[in-house]
PDB file as gemmi writes it, atoms N, CA and C in Angstrom:
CRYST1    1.000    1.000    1.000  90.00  90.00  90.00 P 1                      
ATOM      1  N   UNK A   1     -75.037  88.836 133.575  1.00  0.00           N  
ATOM      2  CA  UNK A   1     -75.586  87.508 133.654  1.00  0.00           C  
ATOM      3  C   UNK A   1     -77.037  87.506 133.175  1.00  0.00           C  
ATOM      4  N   UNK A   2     -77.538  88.666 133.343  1.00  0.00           N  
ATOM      5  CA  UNK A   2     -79.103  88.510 132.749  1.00  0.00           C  
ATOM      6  C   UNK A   2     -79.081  89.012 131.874  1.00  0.00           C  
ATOM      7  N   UNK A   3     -78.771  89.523 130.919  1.00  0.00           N  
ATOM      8  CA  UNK A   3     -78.520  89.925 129.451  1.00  0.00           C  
ATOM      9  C   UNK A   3     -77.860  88.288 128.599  1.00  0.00           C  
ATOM     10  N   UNK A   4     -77.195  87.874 129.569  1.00  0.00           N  
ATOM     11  CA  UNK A   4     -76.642  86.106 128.717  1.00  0.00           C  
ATOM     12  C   UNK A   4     -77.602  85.322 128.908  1.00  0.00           C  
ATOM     13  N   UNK A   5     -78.452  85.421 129.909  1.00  0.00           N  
ATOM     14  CA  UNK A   5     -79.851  84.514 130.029  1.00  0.00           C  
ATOM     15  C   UNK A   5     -80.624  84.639 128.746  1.00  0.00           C  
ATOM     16  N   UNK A   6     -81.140  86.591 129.099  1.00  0.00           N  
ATOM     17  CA  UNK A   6     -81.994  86.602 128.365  1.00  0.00           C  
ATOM     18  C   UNK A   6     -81.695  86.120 127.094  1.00  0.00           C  
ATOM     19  N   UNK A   7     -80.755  86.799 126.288  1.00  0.00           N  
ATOM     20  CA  UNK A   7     -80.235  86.116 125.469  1.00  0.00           C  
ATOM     21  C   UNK A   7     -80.525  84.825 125.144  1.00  0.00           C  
ATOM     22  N   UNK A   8     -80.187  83.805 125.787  1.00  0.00           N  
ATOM     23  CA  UNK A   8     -80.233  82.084 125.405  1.00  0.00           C  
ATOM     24  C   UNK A   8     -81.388  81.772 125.493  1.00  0.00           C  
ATOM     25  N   UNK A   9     -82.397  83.188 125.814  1.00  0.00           N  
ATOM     26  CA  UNK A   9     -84.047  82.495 125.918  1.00  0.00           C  
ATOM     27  C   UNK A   9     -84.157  82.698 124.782  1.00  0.00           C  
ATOM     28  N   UNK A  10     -83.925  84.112 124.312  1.00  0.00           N  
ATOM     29  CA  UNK A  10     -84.499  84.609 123.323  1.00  0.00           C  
ATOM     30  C   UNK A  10     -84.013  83.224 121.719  1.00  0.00           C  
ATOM     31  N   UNK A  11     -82.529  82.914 121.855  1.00  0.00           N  
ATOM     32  CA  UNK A  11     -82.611  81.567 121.077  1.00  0.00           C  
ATOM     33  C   UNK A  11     -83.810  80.902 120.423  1.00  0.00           C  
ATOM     34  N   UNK A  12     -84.512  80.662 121.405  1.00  0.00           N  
ATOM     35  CA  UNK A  12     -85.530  79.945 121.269  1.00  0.00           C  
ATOM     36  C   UNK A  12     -86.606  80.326 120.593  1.00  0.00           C  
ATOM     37  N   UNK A  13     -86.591  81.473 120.501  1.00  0.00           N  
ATOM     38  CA  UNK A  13     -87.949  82.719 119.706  1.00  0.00           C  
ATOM     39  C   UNK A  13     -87.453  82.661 118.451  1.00  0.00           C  
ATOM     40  N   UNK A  14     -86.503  83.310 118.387  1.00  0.00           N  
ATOM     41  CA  UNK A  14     -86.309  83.249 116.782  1.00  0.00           C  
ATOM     42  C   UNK A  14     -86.852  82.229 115.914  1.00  0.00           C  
ATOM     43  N   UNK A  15     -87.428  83.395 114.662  1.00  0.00           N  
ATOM     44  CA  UNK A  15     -87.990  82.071 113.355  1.00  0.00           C  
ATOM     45  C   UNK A  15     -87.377  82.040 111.682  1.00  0.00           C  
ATOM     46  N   UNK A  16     -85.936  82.923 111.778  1.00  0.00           N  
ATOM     47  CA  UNK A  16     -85.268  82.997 110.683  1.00  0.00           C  
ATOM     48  C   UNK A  16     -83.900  82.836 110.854  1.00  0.00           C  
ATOM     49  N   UNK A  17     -82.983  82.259 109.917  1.00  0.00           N  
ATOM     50  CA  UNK A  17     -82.119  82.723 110.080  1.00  0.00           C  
ATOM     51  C   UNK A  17     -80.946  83.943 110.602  1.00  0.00           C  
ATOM     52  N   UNK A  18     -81.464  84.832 109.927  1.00  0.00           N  
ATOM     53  CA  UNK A  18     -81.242  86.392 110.426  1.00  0.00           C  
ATOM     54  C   UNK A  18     -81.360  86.818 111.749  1.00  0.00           C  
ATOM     55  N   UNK A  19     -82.582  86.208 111.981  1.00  0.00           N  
ATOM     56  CA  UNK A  19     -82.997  86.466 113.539  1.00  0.00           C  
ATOM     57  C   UNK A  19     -81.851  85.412 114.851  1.00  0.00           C  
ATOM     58  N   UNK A  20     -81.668  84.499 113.890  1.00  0.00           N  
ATOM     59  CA  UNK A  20     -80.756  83.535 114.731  1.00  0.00           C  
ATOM     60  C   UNK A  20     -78.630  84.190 114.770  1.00  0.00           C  
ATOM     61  N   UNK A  21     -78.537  84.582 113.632  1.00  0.00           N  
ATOM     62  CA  UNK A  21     -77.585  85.363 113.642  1.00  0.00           C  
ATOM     63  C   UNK A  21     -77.297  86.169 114.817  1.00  0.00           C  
ATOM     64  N   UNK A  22     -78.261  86.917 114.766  1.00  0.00           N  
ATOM     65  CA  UNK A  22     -78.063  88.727 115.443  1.00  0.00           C  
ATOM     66  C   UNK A  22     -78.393  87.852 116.781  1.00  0.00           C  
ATOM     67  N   UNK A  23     -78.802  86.689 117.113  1.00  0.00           N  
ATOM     68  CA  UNK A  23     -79.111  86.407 118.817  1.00  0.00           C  
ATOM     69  C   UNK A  23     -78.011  85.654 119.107  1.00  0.00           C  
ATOM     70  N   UNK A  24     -77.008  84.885 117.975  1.00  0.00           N  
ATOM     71  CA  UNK A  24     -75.931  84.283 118.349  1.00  0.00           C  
ATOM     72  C   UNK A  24     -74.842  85.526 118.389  1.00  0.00           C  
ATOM     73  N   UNK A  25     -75.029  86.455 117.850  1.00  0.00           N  
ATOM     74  CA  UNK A  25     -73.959  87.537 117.640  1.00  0.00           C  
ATOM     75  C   UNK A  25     -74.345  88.067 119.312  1.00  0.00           C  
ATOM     76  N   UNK A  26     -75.255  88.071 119.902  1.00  0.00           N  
ATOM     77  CA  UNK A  26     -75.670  89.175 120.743  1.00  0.00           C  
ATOM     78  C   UNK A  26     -75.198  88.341 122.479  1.00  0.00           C  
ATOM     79  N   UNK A  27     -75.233  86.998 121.653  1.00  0.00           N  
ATOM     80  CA  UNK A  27     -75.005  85.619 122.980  1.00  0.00           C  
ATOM     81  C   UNK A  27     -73.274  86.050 123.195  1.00  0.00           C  
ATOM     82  N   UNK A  28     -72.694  86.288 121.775  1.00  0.00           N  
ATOM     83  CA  UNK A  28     -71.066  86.267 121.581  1.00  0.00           C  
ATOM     84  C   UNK A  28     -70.513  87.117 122.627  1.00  0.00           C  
ATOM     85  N   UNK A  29     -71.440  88.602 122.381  1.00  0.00           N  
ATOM     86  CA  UNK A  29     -70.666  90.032 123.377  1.00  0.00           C  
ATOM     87  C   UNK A  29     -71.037  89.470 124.536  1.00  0.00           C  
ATOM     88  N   UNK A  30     -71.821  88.626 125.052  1.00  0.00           N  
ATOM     89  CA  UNK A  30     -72.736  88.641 126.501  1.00  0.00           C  
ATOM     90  C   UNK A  30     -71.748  87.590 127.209  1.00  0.00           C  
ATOM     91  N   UNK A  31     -71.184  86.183 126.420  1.00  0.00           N  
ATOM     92  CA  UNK A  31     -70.361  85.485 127.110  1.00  0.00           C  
ATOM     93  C   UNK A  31     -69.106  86.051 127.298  1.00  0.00           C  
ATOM     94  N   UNK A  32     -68.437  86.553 126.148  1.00  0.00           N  
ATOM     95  CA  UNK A  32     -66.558  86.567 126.405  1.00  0.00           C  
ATOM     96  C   UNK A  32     -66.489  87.468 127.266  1.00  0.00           C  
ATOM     97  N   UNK A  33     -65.489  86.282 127.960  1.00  0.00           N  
ATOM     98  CA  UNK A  33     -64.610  86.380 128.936  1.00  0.00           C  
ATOM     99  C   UNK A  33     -65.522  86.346 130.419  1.00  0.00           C  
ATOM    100  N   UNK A  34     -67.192  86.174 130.391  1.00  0.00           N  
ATOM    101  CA  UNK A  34     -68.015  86.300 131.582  1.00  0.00           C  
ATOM    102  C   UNK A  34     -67.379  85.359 132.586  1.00  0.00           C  
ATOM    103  N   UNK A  35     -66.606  83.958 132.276  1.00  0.00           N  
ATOM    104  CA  UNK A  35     -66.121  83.074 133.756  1.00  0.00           C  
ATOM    105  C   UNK A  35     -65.271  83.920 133.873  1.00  0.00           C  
ATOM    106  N   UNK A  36     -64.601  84.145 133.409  1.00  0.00           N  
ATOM    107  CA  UNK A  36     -63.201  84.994 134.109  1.00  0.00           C  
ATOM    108  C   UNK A  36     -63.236  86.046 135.114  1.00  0.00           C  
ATOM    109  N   UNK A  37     -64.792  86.940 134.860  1.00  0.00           N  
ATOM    110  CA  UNK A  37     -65.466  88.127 135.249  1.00  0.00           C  
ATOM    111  C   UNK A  37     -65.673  87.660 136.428  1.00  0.00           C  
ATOM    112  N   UNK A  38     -66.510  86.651 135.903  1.00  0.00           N  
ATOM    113  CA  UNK A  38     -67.078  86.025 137.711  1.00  0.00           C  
ATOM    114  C   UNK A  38     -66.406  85.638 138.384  1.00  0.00           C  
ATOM    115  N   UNK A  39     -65.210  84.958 138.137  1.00  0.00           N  
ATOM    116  CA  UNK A  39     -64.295  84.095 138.790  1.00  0.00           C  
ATOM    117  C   UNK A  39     -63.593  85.279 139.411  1.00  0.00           C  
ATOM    118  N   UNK A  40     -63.077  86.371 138.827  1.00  0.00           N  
ATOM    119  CA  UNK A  40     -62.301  87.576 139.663  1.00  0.00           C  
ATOM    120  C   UNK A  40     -63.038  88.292 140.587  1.00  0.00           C  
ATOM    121  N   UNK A  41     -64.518  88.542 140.544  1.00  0.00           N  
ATOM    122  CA  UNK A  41     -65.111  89.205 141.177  1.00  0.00           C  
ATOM    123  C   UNK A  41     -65.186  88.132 142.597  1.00  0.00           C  
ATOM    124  N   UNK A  42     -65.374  87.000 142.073  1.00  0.00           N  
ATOM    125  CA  UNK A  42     -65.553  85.888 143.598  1.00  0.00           C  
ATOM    126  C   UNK A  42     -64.118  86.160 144.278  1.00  0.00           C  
ATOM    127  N   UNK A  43     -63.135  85.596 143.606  1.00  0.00           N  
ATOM    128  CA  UNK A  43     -62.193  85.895 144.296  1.00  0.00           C  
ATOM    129  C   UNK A  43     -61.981  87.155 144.611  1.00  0.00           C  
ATOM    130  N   UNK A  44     -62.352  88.927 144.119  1.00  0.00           N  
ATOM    131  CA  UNK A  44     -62.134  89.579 144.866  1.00  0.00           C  
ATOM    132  C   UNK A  44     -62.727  89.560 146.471  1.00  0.00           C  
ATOM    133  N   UNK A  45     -63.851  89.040 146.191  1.00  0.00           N  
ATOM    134  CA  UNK A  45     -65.143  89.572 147.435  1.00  0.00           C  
ATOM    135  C   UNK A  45     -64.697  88.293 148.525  1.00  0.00           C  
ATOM    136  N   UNK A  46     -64.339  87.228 148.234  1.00  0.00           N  
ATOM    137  CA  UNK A  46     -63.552  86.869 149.382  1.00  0.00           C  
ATOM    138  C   UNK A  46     -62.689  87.205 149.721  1.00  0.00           C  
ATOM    139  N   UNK A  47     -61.514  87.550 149.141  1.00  0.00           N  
ATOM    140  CA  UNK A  47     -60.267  88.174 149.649  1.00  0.00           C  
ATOM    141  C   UNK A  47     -60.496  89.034 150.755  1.00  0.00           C  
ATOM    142  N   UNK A  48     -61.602  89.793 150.781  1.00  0.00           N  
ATOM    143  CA  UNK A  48     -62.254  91.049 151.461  1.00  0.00           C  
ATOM    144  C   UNK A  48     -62.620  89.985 152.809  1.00  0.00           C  
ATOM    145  N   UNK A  49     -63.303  88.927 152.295  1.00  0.00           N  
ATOM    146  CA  UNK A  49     -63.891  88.811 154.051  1.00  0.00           C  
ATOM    147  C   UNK A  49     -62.691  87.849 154.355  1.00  0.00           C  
ATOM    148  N   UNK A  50     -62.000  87.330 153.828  1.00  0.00           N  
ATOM    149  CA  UNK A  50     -61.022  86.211 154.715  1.00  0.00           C  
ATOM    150  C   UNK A  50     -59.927  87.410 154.700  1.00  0.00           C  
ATOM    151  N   UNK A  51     -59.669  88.574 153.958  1.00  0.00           N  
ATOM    152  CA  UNK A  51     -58.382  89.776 155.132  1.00  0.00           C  
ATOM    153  C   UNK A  51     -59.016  89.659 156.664  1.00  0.00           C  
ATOM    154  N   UNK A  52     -60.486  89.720 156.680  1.00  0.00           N  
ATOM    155  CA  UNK A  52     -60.931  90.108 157.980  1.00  0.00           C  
ATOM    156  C   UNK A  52     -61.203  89.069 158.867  1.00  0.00           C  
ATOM    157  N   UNK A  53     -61.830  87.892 158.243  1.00  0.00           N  
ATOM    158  CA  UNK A  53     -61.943  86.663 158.841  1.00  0.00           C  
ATOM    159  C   UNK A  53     -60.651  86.112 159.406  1.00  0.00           C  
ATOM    160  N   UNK A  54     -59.694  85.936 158.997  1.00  0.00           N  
ATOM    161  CA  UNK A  54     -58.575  85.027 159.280  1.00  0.00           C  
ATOM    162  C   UNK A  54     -57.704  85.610 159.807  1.00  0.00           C  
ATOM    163  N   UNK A  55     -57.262  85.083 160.890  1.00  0.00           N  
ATOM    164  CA  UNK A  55     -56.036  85.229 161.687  1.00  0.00           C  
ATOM    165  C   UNK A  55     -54.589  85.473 161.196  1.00  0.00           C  
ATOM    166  N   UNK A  56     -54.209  86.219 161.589  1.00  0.00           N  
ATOM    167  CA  UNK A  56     -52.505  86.490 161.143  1.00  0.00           C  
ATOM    168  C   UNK A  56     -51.702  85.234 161.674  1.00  0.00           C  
ATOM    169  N   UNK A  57     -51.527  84.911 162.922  1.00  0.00           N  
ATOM    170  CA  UNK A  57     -51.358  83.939 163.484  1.00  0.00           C  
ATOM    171  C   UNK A  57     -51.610  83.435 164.454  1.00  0.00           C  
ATOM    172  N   UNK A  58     -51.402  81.909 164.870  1.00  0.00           N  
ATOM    173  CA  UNK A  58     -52.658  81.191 165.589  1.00  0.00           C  
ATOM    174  C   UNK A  58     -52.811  81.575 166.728  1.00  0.00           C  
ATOM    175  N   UNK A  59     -51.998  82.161 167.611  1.00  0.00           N  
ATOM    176  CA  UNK A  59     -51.976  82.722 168.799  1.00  0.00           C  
ATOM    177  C   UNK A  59     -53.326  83.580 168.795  1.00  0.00           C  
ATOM    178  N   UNK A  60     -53.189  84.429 167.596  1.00  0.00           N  
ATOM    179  CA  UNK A  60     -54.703  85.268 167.726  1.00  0.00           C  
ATOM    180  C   UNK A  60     -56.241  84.805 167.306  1.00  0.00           C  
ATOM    181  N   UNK A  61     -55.654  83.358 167.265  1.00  0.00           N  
ATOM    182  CA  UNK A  61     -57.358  83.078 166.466  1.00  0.00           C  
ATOM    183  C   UNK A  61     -58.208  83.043 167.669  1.00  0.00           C  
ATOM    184  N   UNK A  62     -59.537  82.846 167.250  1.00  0.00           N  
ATOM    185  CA  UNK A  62     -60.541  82.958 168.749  1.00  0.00           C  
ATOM    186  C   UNK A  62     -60.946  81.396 168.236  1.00  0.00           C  
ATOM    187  N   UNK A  63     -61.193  80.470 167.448  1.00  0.00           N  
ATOM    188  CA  UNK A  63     -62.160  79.366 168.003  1.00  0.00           C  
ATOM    189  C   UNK A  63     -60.694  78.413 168.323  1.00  0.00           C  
ATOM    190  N   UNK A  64     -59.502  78.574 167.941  1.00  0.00           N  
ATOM    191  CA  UNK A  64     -58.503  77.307 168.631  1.00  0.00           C  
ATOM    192  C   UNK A  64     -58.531  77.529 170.375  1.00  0.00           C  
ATOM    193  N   UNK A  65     -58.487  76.291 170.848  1.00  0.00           N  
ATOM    194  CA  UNK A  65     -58.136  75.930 172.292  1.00  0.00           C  
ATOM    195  C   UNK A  65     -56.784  76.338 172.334  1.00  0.00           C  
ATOM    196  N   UNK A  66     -56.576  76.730 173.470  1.00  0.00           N  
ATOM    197  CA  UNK A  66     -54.964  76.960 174.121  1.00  0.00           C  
ATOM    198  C   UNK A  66     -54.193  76.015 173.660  1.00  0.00           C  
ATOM    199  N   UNK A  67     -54.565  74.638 173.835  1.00  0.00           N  
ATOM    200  CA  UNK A  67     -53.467  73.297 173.707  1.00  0.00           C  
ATOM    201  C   UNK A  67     -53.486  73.090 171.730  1.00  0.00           C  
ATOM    202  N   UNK A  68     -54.936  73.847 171.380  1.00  0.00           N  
ATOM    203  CA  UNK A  68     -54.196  73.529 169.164  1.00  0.00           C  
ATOM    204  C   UNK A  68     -53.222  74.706 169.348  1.00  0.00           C  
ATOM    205  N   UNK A  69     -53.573  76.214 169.938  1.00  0.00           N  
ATOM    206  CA  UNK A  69     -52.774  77.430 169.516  1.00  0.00           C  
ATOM    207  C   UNK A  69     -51.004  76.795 169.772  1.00  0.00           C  
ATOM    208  N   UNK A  70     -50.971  76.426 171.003  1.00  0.00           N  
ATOM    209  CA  UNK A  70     -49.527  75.829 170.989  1.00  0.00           C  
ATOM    210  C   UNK A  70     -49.228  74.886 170.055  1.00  0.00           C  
ATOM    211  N   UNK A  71     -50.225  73.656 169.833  1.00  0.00           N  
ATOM    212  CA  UNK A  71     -49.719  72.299 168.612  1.00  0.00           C  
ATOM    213  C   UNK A  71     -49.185  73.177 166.864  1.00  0.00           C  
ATOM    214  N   UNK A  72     -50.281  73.906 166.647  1.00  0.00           N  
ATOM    215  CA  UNK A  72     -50.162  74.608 165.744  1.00  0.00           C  
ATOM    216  C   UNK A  72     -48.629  75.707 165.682  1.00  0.00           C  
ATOM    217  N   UNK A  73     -48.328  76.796 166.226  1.00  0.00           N  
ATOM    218  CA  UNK A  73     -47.153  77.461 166.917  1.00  0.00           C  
ATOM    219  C   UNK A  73     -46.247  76.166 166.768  1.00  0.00           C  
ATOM    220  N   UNK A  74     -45.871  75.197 167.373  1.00  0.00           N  
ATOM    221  CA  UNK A  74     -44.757  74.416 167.327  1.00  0.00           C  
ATOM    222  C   UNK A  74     -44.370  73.742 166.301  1.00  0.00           C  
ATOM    223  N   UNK A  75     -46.159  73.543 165.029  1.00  0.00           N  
ATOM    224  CA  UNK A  75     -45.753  73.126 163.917  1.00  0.00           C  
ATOM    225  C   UNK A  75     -45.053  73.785 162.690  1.00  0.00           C  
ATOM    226  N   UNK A  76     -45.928  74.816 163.055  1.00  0.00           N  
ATOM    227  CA  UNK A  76     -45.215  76.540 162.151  1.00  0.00           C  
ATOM    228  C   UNK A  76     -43.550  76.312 162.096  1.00  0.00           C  
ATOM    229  N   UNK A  77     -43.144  76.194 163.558  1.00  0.00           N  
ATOM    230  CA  UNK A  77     -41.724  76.715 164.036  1.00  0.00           C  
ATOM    231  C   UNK A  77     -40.529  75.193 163.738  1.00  0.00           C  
ATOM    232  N   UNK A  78     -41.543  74.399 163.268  1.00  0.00           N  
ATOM    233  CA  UNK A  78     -40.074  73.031 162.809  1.00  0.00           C  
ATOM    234  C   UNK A  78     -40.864  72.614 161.595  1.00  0.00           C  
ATOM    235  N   UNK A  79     -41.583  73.360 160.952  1.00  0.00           N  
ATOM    236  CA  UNK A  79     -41.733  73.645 159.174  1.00  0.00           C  
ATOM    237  C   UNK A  79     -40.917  74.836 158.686  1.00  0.00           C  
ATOM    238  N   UNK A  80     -40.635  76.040 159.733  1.00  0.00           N  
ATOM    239  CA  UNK A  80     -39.811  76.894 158.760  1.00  0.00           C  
ATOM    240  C   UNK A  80     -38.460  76.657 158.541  1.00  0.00           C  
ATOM    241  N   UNK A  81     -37.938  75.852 159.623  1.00  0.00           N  
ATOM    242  CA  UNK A  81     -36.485  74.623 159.430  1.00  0.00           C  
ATOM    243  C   UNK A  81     -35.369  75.839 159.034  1.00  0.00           C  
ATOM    244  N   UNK A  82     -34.271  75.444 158.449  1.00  0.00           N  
ATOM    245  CA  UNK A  82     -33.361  76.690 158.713  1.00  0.00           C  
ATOM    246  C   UNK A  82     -33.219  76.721 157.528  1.00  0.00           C  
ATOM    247  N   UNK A  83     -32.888  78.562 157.903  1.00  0.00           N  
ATOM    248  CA  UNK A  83     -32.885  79.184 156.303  1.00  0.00           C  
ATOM    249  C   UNK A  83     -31.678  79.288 155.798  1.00  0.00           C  
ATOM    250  N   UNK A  84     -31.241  79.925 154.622  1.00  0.00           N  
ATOM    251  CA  UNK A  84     -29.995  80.255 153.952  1.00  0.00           C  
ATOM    252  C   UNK A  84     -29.502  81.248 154.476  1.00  0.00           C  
ATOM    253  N   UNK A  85     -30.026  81.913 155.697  1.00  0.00           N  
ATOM    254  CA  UNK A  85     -29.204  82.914 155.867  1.00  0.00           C  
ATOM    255  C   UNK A  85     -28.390  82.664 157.355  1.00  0.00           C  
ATOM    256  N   UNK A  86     -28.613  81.539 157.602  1.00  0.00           N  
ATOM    257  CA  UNK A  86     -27.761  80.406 158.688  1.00  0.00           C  
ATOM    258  C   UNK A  86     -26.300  80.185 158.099  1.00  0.00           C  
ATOM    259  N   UNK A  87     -26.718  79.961 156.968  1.00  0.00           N  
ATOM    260  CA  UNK A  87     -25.481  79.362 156.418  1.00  0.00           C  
ATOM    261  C   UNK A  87     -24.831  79.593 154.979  1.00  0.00           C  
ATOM    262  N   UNK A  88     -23.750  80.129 154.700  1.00  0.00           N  
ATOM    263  CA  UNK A  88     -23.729  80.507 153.448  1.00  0.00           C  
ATOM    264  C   UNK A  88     -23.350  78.921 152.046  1.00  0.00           C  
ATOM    265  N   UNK A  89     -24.081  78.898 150.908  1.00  0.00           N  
ATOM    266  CA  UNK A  89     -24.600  78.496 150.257  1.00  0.00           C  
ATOM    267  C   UNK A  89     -22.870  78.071 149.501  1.00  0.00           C  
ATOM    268  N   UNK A  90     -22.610  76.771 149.298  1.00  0.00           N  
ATOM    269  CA  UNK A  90     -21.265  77.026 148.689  1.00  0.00           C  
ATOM    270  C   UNK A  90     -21.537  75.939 147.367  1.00  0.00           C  
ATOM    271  N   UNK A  91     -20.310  75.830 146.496  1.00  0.00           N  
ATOM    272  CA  UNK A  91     -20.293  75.023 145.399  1.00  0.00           C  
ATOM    273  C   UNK A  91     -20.748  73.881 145.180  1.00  0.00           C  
ATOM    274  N   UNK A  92     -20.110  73.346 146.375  1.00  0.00           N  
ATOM    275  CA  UNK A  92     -20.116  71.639 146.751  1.00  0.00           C  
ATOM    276  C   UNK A  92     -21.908  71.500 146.632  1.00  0.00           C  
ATOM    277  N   UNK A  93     -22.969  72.887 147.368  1.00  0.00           N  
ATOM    278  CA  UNK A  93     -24.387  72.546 147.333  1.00  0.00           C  
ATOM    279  C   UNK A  93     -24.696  72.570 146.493  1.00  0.00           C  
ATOM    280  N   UNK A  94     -24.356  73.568 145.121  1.00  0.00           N  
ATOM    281  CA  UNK A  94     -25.284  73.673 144.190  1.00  0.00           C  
ATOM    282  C   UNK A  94     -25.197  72.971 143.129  1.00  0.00           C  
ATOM    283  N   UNK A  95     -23.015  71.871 143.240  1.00  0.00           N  
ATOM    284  CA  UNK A  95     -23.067  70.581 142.573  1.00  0.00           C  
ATOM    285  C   UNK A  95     -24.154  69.631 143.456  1.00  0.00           C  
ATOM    286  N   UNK A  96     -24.418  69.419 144.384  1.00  0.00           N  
ATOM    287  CA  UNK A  96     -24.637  68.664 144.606  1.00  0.00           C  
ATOM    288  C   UNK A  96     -26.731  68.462 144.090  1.00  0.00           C  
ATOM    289  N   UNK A  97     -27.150  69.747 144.258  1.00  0.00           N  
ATOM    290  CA  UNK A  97     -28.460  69.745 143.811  1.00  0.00           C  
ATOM    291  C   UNK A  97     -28.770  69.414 142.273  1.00  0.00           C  
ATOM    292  N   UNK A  98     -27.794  69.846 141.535  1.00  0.00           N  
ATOM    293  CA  UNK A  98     -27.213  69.650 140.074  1.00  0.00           C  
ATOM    294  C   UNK A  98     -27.897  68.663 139.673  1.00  0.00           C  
ATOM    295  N   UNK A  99     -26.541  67.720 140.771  1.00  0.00           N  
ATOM    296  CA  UNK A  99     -26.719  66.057 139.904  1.00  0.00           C  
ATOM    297  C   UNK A  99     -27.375  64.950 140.486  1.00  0.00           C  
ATOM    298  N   UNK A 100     -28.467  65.499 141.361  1.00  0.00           N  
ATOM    299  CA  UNK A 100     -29.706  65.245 141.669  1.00  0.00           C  
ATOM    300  C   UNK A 100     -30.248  64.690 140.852  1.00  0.00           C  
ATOM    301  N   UNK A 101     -30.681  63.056 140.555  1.00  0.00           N  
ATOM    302  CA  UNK A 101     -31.426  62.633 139.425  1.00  0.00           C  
ATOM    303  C   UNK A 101     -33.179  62.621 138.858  1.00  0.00           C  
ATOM    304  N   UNK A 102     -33.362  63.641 140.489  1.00  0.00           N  
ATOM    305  CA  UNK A 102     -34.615  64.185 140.016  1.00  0.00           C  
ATOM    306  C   UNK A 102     -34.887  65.199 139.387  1.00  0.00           C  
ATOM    307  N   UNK A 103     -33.730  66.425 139.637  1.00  0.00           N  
ATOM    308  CA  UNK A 103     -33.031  67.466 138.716  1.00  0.00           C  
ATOM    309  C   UNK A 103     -33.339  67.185 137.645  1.00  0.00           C  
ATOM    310  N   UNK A 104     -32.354  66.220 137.315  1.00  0.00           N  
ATOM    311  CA  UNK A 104     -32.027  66.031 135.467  1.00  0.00           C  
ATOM    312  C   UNK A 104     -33.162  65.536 135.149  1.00  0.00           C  
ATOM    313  N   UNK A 105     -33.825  64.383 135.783  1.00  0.00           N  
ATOM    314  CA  UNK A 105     -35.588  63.841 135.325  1.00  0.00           C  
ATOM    315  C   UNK A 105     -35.977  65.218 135.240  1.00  0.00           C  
ATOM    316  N   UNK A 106     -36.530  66.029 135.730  1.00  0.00           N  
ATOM    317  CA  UNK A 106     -37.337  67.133 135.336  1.00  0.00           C  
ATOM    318  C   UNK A 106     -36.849  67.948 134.408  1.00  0.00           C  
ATOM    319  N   UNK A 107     -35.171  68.213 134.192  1.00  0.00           N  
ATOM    320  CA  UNK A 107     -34.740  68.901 132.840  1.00  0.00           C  
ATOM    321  C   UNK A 107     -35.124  68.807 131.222  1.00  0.00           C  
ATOM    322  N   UNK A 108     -35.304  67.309 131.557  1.00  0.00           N  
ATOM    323  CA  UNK A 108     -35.645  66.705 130.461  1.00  0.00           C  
ATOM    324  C   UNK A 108     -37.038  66.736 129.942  1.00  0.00           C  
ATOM    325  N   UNK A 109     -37.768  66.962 131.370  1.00  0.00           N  
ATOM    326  CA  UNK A 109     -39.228  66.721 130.895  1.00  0.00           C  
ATOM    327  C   UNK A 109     -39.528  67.639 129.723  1.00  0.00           C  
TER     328      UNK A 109                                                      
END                                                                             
């Protein structure tokens, strides 16, 4: 980041062409790909404190009250609703998701 600064100062110094070249050539190596750099490094270095910051689940958090840890817990438990392995998956469902006309709207998109 301070090599792309300096850089975009130095812009400004230059008094030839030539000189403007070699500082746009020198701006070129200093930007590519630098958001991406930064953007992975942010997201690494949080990843790091919210593994440690954040709760596995709400039962263990420390700032919820007893009465969210339960609201929360009961919301978890009738959002995970029942799975496929309740019930086995037959023809009739996967005609029936088929010809779903939001299905075919999105096939088309």
């Amino acid at each position: 980041m301070f090599l792309f600064g300096f850089t975009t100062i130095m812009e400004g110094v230059v008094k030839n062409y030539s000189g403007l070249l070699a500082v746009r050539f020198f701006l070129g190596v200093f930007e590519t790909g630098m958001i991406f750099i930064l953007e992975g490094c942010l997201t690494v270095a949080f990843s790091f404190v919210f593994f440690f910051a954040l709760p596995d689940f709400p039962e263990e958090s420390k700032w919820l009250t007893s009465e969210e840890k339960d609201y929360v817990s009961a919301r978890l438990r009738v959002d995970q609703g029942r799975s496929a392995r309740e019930r086995q998956i037959t023809a009739k469902d996967v005609g029936r998701v088929l010809m779903d006309y939001k299905v075919i709207a999105a096939g088309f998109m």
